[in-house]
mmCIF file of C-alpha atoms in Angstrom:
data_model
loop_
_atom_site.group_PDB
_atom_site.id
_atom_site.type_symbol
_atom_site.label_atom_id
_atom_site.label_comp_id
_atom_site.label_asym_id
_atom_site.label_seq_id
_atom_site.Cartn_x
_atom_site.Cartn_y
_atom_site.Cartn_z
ATOM 1 C CA UNK M 935 123.857 10.592 216.995
ATOM 2 C CA UNK M 936 122.039 12.616 216.495
ATOM 3 C CA UNK M 937 123.627 13.468 217.991
ATOM 4 C CA UNK M 938 121.500 10.338 217.066
ATOM 5 C CA UNK M 939 120.502 10.848 214.340
ATOM 6 C CA UNK M 940 122.102 8.937 214.250
ATOM 7 C CA UNK M 941 122.669 7.137 213.775
ATOM 8 C CA UNK M 942 125.605 4.692 213.386
ATOM 9 C CA UNK M 943 127.187 7.959 214.534
ATOM 10 C CA UNK M 944 127.186 6.997 218.215
ATOM 11 C CA UNK M 945 129.187 3.823 217.508
ATOM 12 C CA UNK M 946 131.912 5.674 215.610
ATOM 13 C CA UNK M 947 132.014 8.396 218.246
ATOM 14 C CA UNK M 948 132.715 5.858 220.985
ATOM 15 C CA UNK M 949 135.319 4.032 218.947
ATOM 16 C CA UNK M 950 137.199 7.181 218.024
ATOM 17 C CA UNK M 951 137.129 8.416 221.583
ATOM 18 C CA UNK M 952 138.341 5.196 223.090
ATOM 19 C CA UNK M 953 140.867 3.323 221.049
ATOM 20 C CA UNK M 954 142.724 2.709 217.819
ATOM 21 C CA UNK M 955 142.997 5.027 214.901
ATOM 22 C CA UNK M 956 140.407 4.946 212.172
ATOM 23 C CA UNK M 957 141.927 3.884 208.832
ATOM 24 C CA UNK M 958 139.774 6.317 206.865
ATOM 25 C CA UNK M 959 140.673 9.309 209.033
ATOM 26 C CA UNK M 960 143.837 11.406 208.774
ATOM 27 C CA UNK M 961 146.559 10.452 211.201
ATOM 28 C CA UNK M 962 147.268 12.518 214.274
ATOM 29 C CA UNK M 963 150.298 14.758 214.064
ATOM 30 C CA UNK M 964 153.203 13.102 215.775
ATOM 31 C CA UNK M 965 156.644 14.522 216.219
ATOM 32 C CA UNK M 966 156.613 16.517 212.988
ATOM 33 C CA UNK M 967 155.989 20.216 212.558
ATOM 34 C CA UNK M 968 152.474 21.426 213.202
ATOM 35 C CA UNK M 969 150.568 23.119 210.407
ATOM 36 C CA UNK M 970 150.327 26.944 210.543
ATOM 37 C CA UNK M 971 147.514 28.269 212.729
ATOM 38 C CA UNK M 972 145.573 29.732 209.791
ATOM 39 C CA UNK M 973 145.688 26.417 207.928
ATOM 40 C CA UNK M 974 144.581 24.467 211.011
ATOM 41 C CA UNK M 975 141.749 26.926 211.670
ATOM 42 C CA UNK M 976 140.598 26.701 208.048
ATOM 43 C CA UNK M 977 140.733 22.897 208.180
ATOM 44 C CA UNK M 978 138.652 22.812 211.365
ATOM 45 C CA UNK M 979 136.109 25.240 209.889
ATOM 46 C CA UNK M 980 135.728 23.073 206.770
ATOM 47 C CA UNK M 981 135.292 19.890 208.832
ATOM 48 C CA UNK M 982 132.709 21.488 211.153
ATOM 49 C CA UNK M 983 130.756 22.863 208.172
ATOM 50 C CA UNK M 984 130.878 19.437 206.530
ATOM 51 C CA UNK M 985 129.492 17.840 209.715
ATOM 52 C CA UNK M 986 126.717 20.419 209.989
ATOM 53 C CA UNK M 987 125.750 20.081 206.323
ATOM 54 C CA UNK M 988 125.723 16.262 206.370
ATOM 55 C CA UNK M 989 123.777 16.000 209.627
ATOM 56 C CA UNK M 990 121.141 18.636 208.799
ATOM 57 C CA UNK M 991 120.718 17.417 205.201
ATOM 58 C CA UNK M 992 120.233 13.850 206.452
ATOM 59 C CA UNK M 993 117.413 14.896 208.800
ATOM 60 C CA UNK M 994 115.566 16.913 206.133
ATOM 61 C CA UNK M 995 116.022 14.149 203.558
ATOM 62 C CA UNK M 996 114.734 11.473 205.951
ATOM 63 C CA UNK M 997 111.744 13.685 206.762
ATOM 64 C CA UNK M 998 110.941 13.823 203.046
ATOM 65 C CA UNK M 999 111.215 10.041 202.653
ATOM 66 C CA UNK M 1000 109.183 9.295 205.775
ATOM 67 C CA UNK M 1001 106.429 11.902 205.720
ATOM 68 C CA UNK M 1002 106.282 13.799 202.439
ATOM 69 C CA UNK M 1003 102.755 14.612 201.165
ATOM 70 C CA UNK M 1004 104.052 14.407 197.591
ATOM 71 C CA UNK M 1005 105.720 11.017 198.109
ATOM 72 C CA UNK M 1006 102.990 9.418 200.258
ATOM 73 C CA UNK M 1007 105.110 6.417 201.263
ATOM 74 C CA UNK M 1008 103.961 4.878 204.557
ATOM 75 C CA UNK M 1009 106.808 2.368 204.940
ATOM 76 C CA UNK M 1010 109.265 3.671 207.572
ATOM 77 C CA UNK M 1011 110.774 0.230 208.204
ATOM 78 C CA UNK M 1012 111.556 -0.193 204.503
ATOM 79 C CA UNK M 1013 113.310 3.197 204.409
ATOM 80 C CA UNK M 1014 115.384 2.189 207.443
ATOM 81 C CA UNK M 1015 116.059 -1.279 205.975
ATOM 82 C CA UNK M 1016 117.316 0.230 202.721
ATOM 83 C CA UNK M 1017 119.668 2.568 204.584
ATOM 84 C CA UNK M 1018 121.069 -0.339 206.627
ATOM 85 C CA UNK M 1019 121.533 -2.445 203.468
ATOM 86 C CA UNK M 1020 123.349 0.390 201.722
ATOM 87 C CA UNK M 1021 125.592 0.950 204.759
ATOM 88 C CA UNK M 1022 126.532 -2.753 204.802
ATOM 89 C CA UNK M 1023 127.217 -2.635 201.055
ATOM 90 C CA UNK M 1024 129.415 0.466 201.405
ATOM 91 C CA UNK M 1025 131.393 -1.159 204.236
ATOM 92 C CA UNK M 1026 131.931 -4.245 202.084
ATOM 93 C CA UNK M 1027 132.855 -2.139 199.064
ATOM 94 C CA UNK M 1028 135.433 -0.144 201.021
ATOM 95 C CA UNK M 1029 136.859 -3.380 202.386
ATOM 96 C CA UNK M 1030 137.193 -4.836 198.873
ATOM 97 C CA UNK M 1031 138.928 -1.628 197.837
ATOM 98 C CA UNK M 1032 141.544 -2.063 200.547
ATOM 99 C CA UNK M 1033 143.830 -3.829 198.072
ATOM 100 C CA UNK M 1034 143.863 -0.697 195.941
ATOM 101 C CA UNK M 1035 145.909 1.179 198.525
ATOM 102 C CA UNK M 1036 145.190 4.556 200.170
ATOM 103 C CA UNK M 1037 142.835 5.709 201.506
ATOM 104 C CA UNK M 1038 141.376 2.254 202.152
ATOM 105 C CA UNK M 1039 144.594 0.325 202.800
ATOM 106 C CA UNK M 1040 144.069 0.115 206.557
ATOM 107 C CA UNK M 1041 140.541 -1.276 206.416
ATOM 108 C CA UNK M 1042 140.033 -4.827 207.684
ATOM 109 C CA UNK M 1043 138.838 -7.596 205.373
ATOM 110 C CA UNK M 1044 135.122 -8.192 205.885
ATOM 111 C CA UNK M 1045 133.571 -11.637 205.651
ATOM 112 C CA UNK M 1046 130.376 -12.887 207.250
ATOM 113 C CA UNK M 1047 131.038 -15.272 210.154
ATOM 114 C CA UNK M 1048 127.772 -16.771 211.519
ATOM 115 C CA UNK M 1049 129.304 -17.207 214.981
ATOM 116 C CA UNK M 1050 130.309 -13.539 215.198
ATOM 117 C CA UNK M 1051 126.943 -12.526 213.764
ATOM 118 C CA UNK M 1052 125.153 -14.384 216.581
ATOM 119 C CA UNK M 1053 127.382 -12.724 219.182
ATOM 120 C CA UNK M 1054 126.544 -9.281 217.796
ATOM 121 C CA UNK M 1055 122.801 -10.071 217.611
ATOM 122 C CA UNK M 1056 121.815 -8.555 221.029
ATOM 123 C CA UNK M 1057 123.454 -5.274 220.026
ATOM 124 C CA UNK M 1058 121.778 -5.477 216.621
ATOM 125 C CA UNK M 1059 118.365 -5.723 218.309
ATOM 126 C CA UNK M 1060 119.118 -2.515 220.252
ATOM 127 C CA UNK M 1061 120.516 -0.948 217.061
ATOM 128 C CA UNK M 1062 117.277 -1.716 215.206
ATOM 129 C CA UNK M 1063 115.289 -0.137 218.029
ATOM 130 C CA UNK M 1064 117.523 2.940 217.848
ATOM 131 C CA UNK M 1065 117.413 3.621 214.104
ATOM 132 C CA UNK M 1066 113.735 2.645 213.754
ATOM 133 C CA UNK M 1067 112.509 4.736 216.683
ATOM 134 C CA UNK M 1068 114.586 7.697 215.463
ATOM 135 C CA UNK M 1069 112.921 7.515 212.043
ATOM 136 C CA UNK M 1070 109.450 6.932 213.492
ATOM 137 C CA UNK M 1071 109.895 9.937 215.782
ATOM 138 C CA UNK M 1072 110.914 12.053 212.766
ATOM 139 C CA UNK M 1073 107.906 10.727 210.823
ATOM 140 C CA UNK M 1074 105.406 11.839 213.476
ATOM 141 C CA UNK M 1075 106.928 15.139 214.669
ATOM 142 C CA UNK M 1076 108.188 18.173 212.815
ATOM 143 C CA UNK M 1077 111.872 18.715 212.111
ATOM 144 C CA UNK M 1078 111.757 21.781 214.365
ATOM 145 C CA UNK M 1079 110.630 19.682 217.358
ATOM 146 C CA UNK M 1080 112.792 16.662 216.487
ATOM 147 C CA UNK M 1081 115.695 17.762 218.682
ATOM 148 C CA UNK M 1082 113.472 18.288 221.735
ATOM 149 C CA UNK M 1083 111.579 15.048 221.100
ATOM 150 C CA UNK M 1084 114.807 13.020 221.395
ATOM 151 C CA UNK M 1085 116.459 15.189 224.029
ATOM 152 C CA UNK M 1086 116.357 12.686 226.907
ATOM 153 C CA UNK M 1087 119.399 10.714 225.724
ATOM 154 C CA UNK M 1088 121.634 12.491 228.251
ATOM 155 C CA UNK M 1089 119.163 11.702 231.045
ATOM 156 C CA UNK M 1090 119.084 8.013 230.096
ATOM 157 C CA UNK M 1091 122.894 8.001 229.932
ATOM 158 C CA UNK M 1092 123.030 9.092 233.559
ATOM 159 C CA UNK M 1093 120.265 6.700 234.651
ATOM 160 C CA UNK M 1094 121.666 3.628 232.874
ATOM 161 C CA UNK M 1095 125.233 4.415 233.975
ATOM 162 C CA UNK M 1096 123.992 4.174 237.558
ATOM 163 C CA UNK M 1097 121.704 1.151 237.121
ATOM 164 C CA UNK M 1098 123.966 -0.969 234.883
ATOM 165 C CA UNK M 1099 127.490 0.331 235.501
ATOM 166 C CA UNK M 1100 127.095 1.607 239.097
ATOM 167 C CA UNK M 1101 128.607 4.969 238.125
ATOM 168 C CA UNK M 1102 127.445 8.022 240.033
ATOM 169 C CA UNK M 1103 126.938 11.506 238.581
ATOM 170 C CA UNK M 1104 127.847 14.853 240.134
ATOM 171 C CA UNK M 1105 125.222 17.281 241.423
ATOM 172 C CA UNK M 1106 125.967 19.864 238.720
ATOM 173 C CA UNK M 1107 125.515 17.258 235.980
ATOM 174 C CA UNK M 1108 122.224 16.184 237.562
ATOM 175 C CA UNK M 1109 121.056 19.803 237.616
ATOM 176 C CA UNK M 1110 121.846 20.057 233.896
ATOM 177 C CA UNK M 1111 119.738 16.928 233.340
ATOM 178 C CA UNK M 1112 116.931 18.590 235.291
ATOM 179 C CA UNK M 1113 117.038 21.553 232.901
ATOM 180 C CA UNK M 1114 116.823 19.165 229.929
ATOM 181 C CA UNK M 1115 113.802 17.372 231.417
ATOM 182 C CA UNK M 1116 112.126 20.701 232.113
ATOM 183 C CA UNK M 1117 112.730 21.841 228.533
ATOM 184 C CA UNK M 1118 111.369 18.548 227.202
ATOM 185 C CA UNK M 1119 108.103 18.806 229.136
ATOM 186 C CA UNK M 1120 107.690 22.494 228.288
ATOM 187 C CA UNK M 1121 108.175 21.620 224.630
ATOM 188 C CA UNK M 1122 105.551 18.868 224.835
ATOM 189 C CA UNK M 1123 103.153 21.310 226.505
ATOM 190 C CA UNK M 1124 103.703 23.953 223.823
ATOM 191 C CA UNK M 1125 103.282 21.443 220.994
ATOM 192 C CA UNK M 1126 99.951 20.506 222.585
ATOM 193 C CA UNK M 1127 98.938 24.149 222.922
ATOM 194 C CA UNK M 1128 99.648 24.712 219.213
ATOM 195 C CA UNK M 1129 97.726 21.588 218.198
ATOM 196 C CA UNK M 1130 100.765 19.888 216.642
ATOM 197 C CA UNK M 1131 101.488 17.379 219.420
ATOM 198 C CA UNK M 1132 101.884 13.739 218.398
ATOM 199 C CA UNK M 1133 101.992 11.349 221.357
ATOM 200 C CA UNK M 1134 103.162 8.649 218.967
ATOM 201 C CA UNK M 1135 106.121 10.834 218.030
ATOM 202 C CA UNK M 1136 106.827 11.590 221.699
ATOM 203 C CA UNK M 1137 106.760 7.874 222.537
ATOM 204 C CA UNK M 1138 109.228 7.024 219.786
ATOM 205 C CA UNK M 1139 111.390 10.008 220.747
ATOM 206 C CA UNK M 1140 111.688 8.712 224.318
ATOM 207 C CA UNK M 1141 112.299 5.180 223.027
ATOM 208 C CA UNK M 1142 114.985 6.506 220.663
ATOM 209 C CA UNK M 1143 116.720 8.271 223.563
ATOM 210 C CA UNK M 1144 116.704 5.056 225.599
ATOM 211 C CA UNK M 1145 118.006 2.966 222.688
ATOM 212 C CA UNK M 1146 120.839 5.413 221.950
ATOM 213 C CA UNK M 1147 122.029 5.057 225.550
ATOM 214 C CA UNK M 1148 121.687 1.261 225.511
ATOM 215 C CA UNK M 1149 123.474 1.132 222.160
ATOM 216 C CA UNK M 1150 126.537 2.871 223.615
ATOM 217 C CA UNK M 1151 126.689 0.442 226.548
ATOM 218 C CA UNK M 1152 126.225 -2.707 224.456
ATOM 219 C CA UNK M 1153 128.702 -1.456 221.842
ATOM 220 C CA UNK M 1154 131.441 -1.360 224.458
ATOM 221 C CA UNK M 1155 130.604 -4.933 225.490
ATOM 222 C CA UNK M 1156 130.447 -6.320 221.946
ATOM 223 C CA UNK M 1157 133.525 -4.605 220.443
ATOM 224 C CA UNK M 1158 135.946 -7.356 221.664
ATOM 225 C CA UNK M 1159 133.949 -9.902 219.632
ATOM 226 C CA UNK M 1160 134.973 -8.103 216.418
ATOM 227 C CA UNK M 1161 138.570 -7.513 217.629
ATOM 228 C CA UNK M 1162 137.776 -3.907 218.458
ATOM 229 C CA UNK M 1163 137.130 -3.066 214.792
ATOM 230 C CA UNK M 1164 134.402 -0.488 214.402
ATOM 231 C CA UNK M 1165 134.091 -1.303 210.688
ATOM 232 C CA UNK M 1166 133.457 -4.983 211.351
ATOM 233 C CA UNK M 1167 130.906 -4.054 214.005
ATOM 234 C CA UNK M 1168 129.131 -1.643 211.656
ATOM 235 C CA UNK M 1169 129.071 -4.306 208.943
ATOM 236 C CA UNK M 1170 127.678 -7.074 211.193
ATOM 237 C CA UNK M 1171 125.199 -4.705 212.835
ATOM 238 C CA UNK M 1172 123.697 -3.627 209.532
ATOM 239 C CA UNK M 1173 123.678 -7.134 208.026
ATOM 240 C CA UNK M 1174 121.858 -8.455 211.118
ATOM 241 C CA UNK M 1175 119.466 -5.508 210.948
ATOM 242 C CA UNK M 1176 118.607 -6.268 207.302
ATOM 243 C CA UNK M 1177 117.725 -9.870 208.220
ATOM 244 C CA UNK M 1178 115.651 -8.850 211.250
ATOM 245 C CA UNK M 1179 113.778 -6.157 209.335
ATOM 246 C CA UNK M 1180 112.222 -8.672 206.910
ATOM 247 C CA UNK M 1181 109.767 -10.309 209.380
ATOM 248 C CA UNK M 1182 108.952 -6.886 210.853
ATOM 249 C CA UNK M 1183 108.084 -5.487 207.425
ATOM 250 C CA UNK M 1184 105.946 -8.553 206.692
ATOM 251 C CA UNK M 1185 104.179 -8.258 210.044
ATOM 252 C CA UNK M 1186 103.335 -4.580 209.484
ATOM 253 C CA UNK M 1187 102.257 -5.085 205.867
ATOM 254 C CA UNK M 1188 104.915 -2.869 204.318
ATOM 255 C CA UNK M 1189 105.476 -5.239 201.374
ATOM 256 C CA UNK M 1190 101.830 -4.703 200.415
ATOM 257 C CA UNK M 1191 102.323 -0.952 200.777
ATOM 258 C CA UNK M 1192 105.343 -1.100 198.475
ATOM 259 C CA UNK M 1193 103.422 -3.189 195.938
ATOM 260 C CA UNK M 1194 100.776 -0.446 195.639
ATOM 261 C CA UNK M 1195 103.299 2.425 195.800
ATOM 262 C CA UNK M 1196 103.000 4.355 192.518
ATOM 263 C CA UNK M 1197 106.588 5.685 192.537
ATOM 264 C CA UNK M 1198 108.331 2.346 193.065
ATOM 265 C CA UNK M 1199 109.749 2.454 189.541
ATOM 266 C CA UNK M 1200 110.709 6.125 189.676
ATOM 267 C CA UNK M 1201 114.468 6.830 189.299
ATOM 268 C CA UNK M 1202 114.087 10.030 191.348
ATOM 269 C CA UNK M 1203 112.620 8.065 194.274
ATOM 270 C CA UNK M 1204 115.489 5.569 194.276
ATOM 271 C CA UNK M 1205 117.935 8.436 193.866
ATOM 272 C CA UNK M 1206 116.582 10.074 197.030
ATOM 273 C CA UNK M 1207 116.636 6.716 198.848
ATOM 274 C CA UNK M 1208 120.248 6.150 197.836
ATOM 275 C CA UNK M 1209 121.213 9.690 198.808
ATOM 276 C CA UNK M 1210 119.616 9.173 202.221
ATOM 277 C CA UNK M 1211 121.600 5.965 202.711
ATOM 278 C CA UNK M 1212 124.847 7.650 201.665
ATOM 279 C CA UNK M 1213 124.234 10.516 204.105
ATOM 280 C CA UNK M 1214 123.477 7.970 206.835
ATOM 281 C CA UNK M 1215 126.820 6.282 206.187
ATOM 282 C CA UNK M 1216 128.721 9.572 205.758
ATOM 283 C CA UNK M 1217 127.567 11.056 209.061
ATOM 284 C CA UNK M 1218 129.713 8.519 210.914
ATOM 285 C CA UNK M 1219 132.785 9.482 208.902
ATOM 286 C CA UNK M 1220 132.357 13.266 209.243
ATOM 287 C CA UNK M 1221 131.683 12.826 212.967
ATOM 288 C CA UNK M 1222 135.016 11.044 213.199
ATOM 289 C CA UNK M 1223 136.685 13.843 211.244
ATOM 290 C CA UNK M 1224 135.274 16.497 213.570
ATOM 291 C CA UNK M 1225 136.453 14.648 216.688
ATOM 292 C CA UNK M 1226 139.866 14.053 215.108
ATOM 293 C CA UNK M 1227 140.442 17.700 214.206
ATOM 294 C CA UNK M 1228 138.933 19.159 217.401
ATOM 295 C CA UNK M 1229 138.059 17.015 220.450
ATOM 296 C CA UNK M 1230 135.116 14.943 221.755
ATOM 297 C CA UNK M 1231 134.095 17.890 223.962
ATOM 298 C CA UNK M 1232 134.196 20.361 221.065
ATOM 299 C CA UNK M 1233 132.249 17.863 218.946
ATOM 300 C CA UNK M 1234 129.450 17.776 221.533
ATOM 301 C CA UNK M 1235 129.361 21.593 221.655
ATOM 302 C CA UNK M 1236 129.261 21.687 217.848
ATOM 303 C CA UNK M 1237 126.407 19.152 217.886
ATOM 304 C CA UNK M 1238 124.440 21.344 220.283
ATOM 305 C CA UNK M 1239 124.954 24.425 218.112
ATOM 306 C CA UNK M 1240 124.034 22.400 215.018
ATOM 307 C CA UNK M 1241 120.755 21.332 216.673
ATOM 308 C CA UNK M 1242 119.940 24.999 217.274
ATOM 309 C CA UNK M 1243 120.651 25.895 213.634
ATOM 310 C CA UNK M 1244 118.604 22.897 212.466
ATOM 311 C CA UNK M 1245 115.613 24.051 214.518
ATOM 312 C CA UNK M 1246 115.772 27.596 213.145
ATOM 313 C CA UNK M 1247 116.138 26.333 209.559
ATOM 314 C CA UNK M 1248 113.159 23.995 209.982
ATOM 315 C CA UNK M 1249 110.921 26.796 211.295
ATOM 316 C CA UNK M 1250 111.912 29.013 208.363
ATOM 317 C CA UNK M 1251 111.675 26.288 205.702
ATOM 318 C CA UNK M 1252 108.273 24.976 206.793
ATOM 319 C CA UNK M 1253 107.021 28.549 207.468
ATOM 320 C CA UNK M 1254 105.992 27.784 211.046
ATOM 321 C CA UNK M 1255 105.143 30.275 213.790
ATOM 322 C CA UNK M 1256 106.241 29.330 217.295
ATOM 323 C CA UNK M 1257 105.453 30.879 220.672
ATOM 324 C CA UNK M 1258 107.958 32.375 223.097
ATOM 325 C CA UNK M 1259 107.565 29.414 225.455
ATOM 326 C CA UNK M 1260 108.191 26.972 222.596
ATOM 327 C CA UNK M 1261 111.505 28.682 221.875
ATOM 328 C CA UNK M 1262 112.222 28.704 225.607
ATOM 329 C CA UNK M 1263 111.835 24.912 225.717
ATOM 330 C CA UNK M 1264 114.391 24.560 222.926
ATOM 331 C CA UNK M 1265 116.812 26.880 224.673
ATOM 332 C CA UNK M 1266 116.402 24.911 227.917
ATOM 333 C CA UNK M 1267 117.202 21.618 226.153
ATOM 334 C CA UNK M 1268 120.179 23.092 224.299
ATOM 335 C CA UNK M 1269 121.410 24.967 227.380
ATOM 336 C CA UNK M 1270 121.075 21.893 229.596
ATOM 337 C CA UNK M 1271 122.918 19.748 227.039
ATOM 338 C CA UNK M 1272 125.716 22.307 226.767
ATOM 339 C CA UNK M 1273 125.973 22.622 230.555
ATOM 340 C CA UNK M 1274 126.163 18.822 230.959
ATOM 341 C CA UNK M 1275 128.910 18.615 228.321
ATOM 342 C CA UNK M 1276 130.841 21.424 230.008
ATOM 343 C CA UNK M 1277 130.530 19.890 233.495
ATOM 344 C CA UNK M 1278 131.599 16.425 232.288
ATOM 345 C CA UNK M 1279 134.522 18.006 230.435
ATOM 346 C CA UNK M 1280 135.720 19.700 233.637
ATOM 347 C CA UNK M 1281 135.331 16.449 235.570
ATOM 348 C CA UNK M 1282 137.286 14.477 232.971
ATOM 349 C CA UNK M 1283 140.109 17.026 233.008
ATOM 350 C CA UNK M 1284 140.246 16.957 236.803
ATOM 351 C CA UNK M 1285 140.404 13.145 236.854
ATOM 352 C CA UNK M 1286 143.082 12.993 234.152
ATOM 353 C CA UNK M 1287 145.245 15.522 235.978
ATOM 354 C CA UNK M 1288 144.995 13.649 239.305
ATOM 355 C CA UNK M 1289 147.959 11.224 239.572
ATOM 356 C CA UNK M 1290 146.208 9.277 242.328
ATOM 357 C CA UNK M 1291 143.349 8.190 240.060
ATOM 358 C CA UNK M 1292 143.666 4.731 238.523
ATOM 359 C CA UNK M 1293 143.645 4.372 234.733
ATOM 360 C CA UNK M 1294 140.436 2.276 234.882
ATOM 361 C CA UNK M 1295 138.665 5.094 236.721
ATOM 362 C CA UNK M 1296 139.883 7.551 234.063
ATOM 363 C CA UNK M 1297 138.364 5.369 231.369
ATOM 364 C CA UNK M 1298 135.028 5.141 233.190
ATOM 365 C CA UNK M 1299 134.881 8.913 233.561
ATOM 366 C CA UNK M 1300 135.701 9.347 229.898
ATOM 367 C CA UNK M 1301 132.889 7.055 228.828
#
């Protein structure tokens, strides 16, 4: 999701925060005895490390596929198409394995219904914009700047919540958004000063932030069409995306690019492509695990810390030298994101503890 990178991650995050249990995730402890503290702490540490590893590895792997000098593949839509196709295939495979019993016994049966597919199509268009703009942003900017380049998602969440849902935001949350915007513009300025600024990457970063916010809103509207099943929605979304990607790839000449690509028959290339698709699918599952074993608020804090670690690793790996103001821009974005998460967490707790607040208002605050 992302926090977008997301991809597909944002859909699972909403579903796990708002409704039924996920059949692939461990059940919540009920009336039985709780595990010892040390065991619970170790379990949480393993899950958080798994989330960090999957998310960071996915970003670095996608950067290699999209913009590697050794690979020289200029077909970002094809890379995204392949990842969507693999996600749809994995969803279908897990569904077919449901008859085999645990851990897939609770998965719904997946079959393609044209009527449902048409109903999901508006969301699929937003979904395509989200995953494509995320990858195009990563193609044109460095991994170190990737987090800042897509940092306006929180700002668009606030703006679209007001414009589309008529939900207001507190002053403290707005101040946190102001810090994020300031960090974003400082980062753009410093990238320009260092001669590494890509306005194309900035454009797709802003577009990705907008699409992530729209995706969350449309997901909530479309979920009833698939009976609230996040797995059905993921399946239909990715199948629709595969169909819609074909004319786009033809329009942009990517089939010709693939025809002349010298590594098209290389097993290592297809191995990396498959690994990227598996990581793209897995990030949704490990995000669900992290929320299940901690909380949505802790997950957001973990995502912020992960973004910081990802930035530091990228600077070290690519042997880059950054100015003090460049690091300041990153700290402003991360600090603003953390402050917004903290403020919204306090507001949610206050609303949930107020007996005079209606349940519908609690749900709106939670979203």
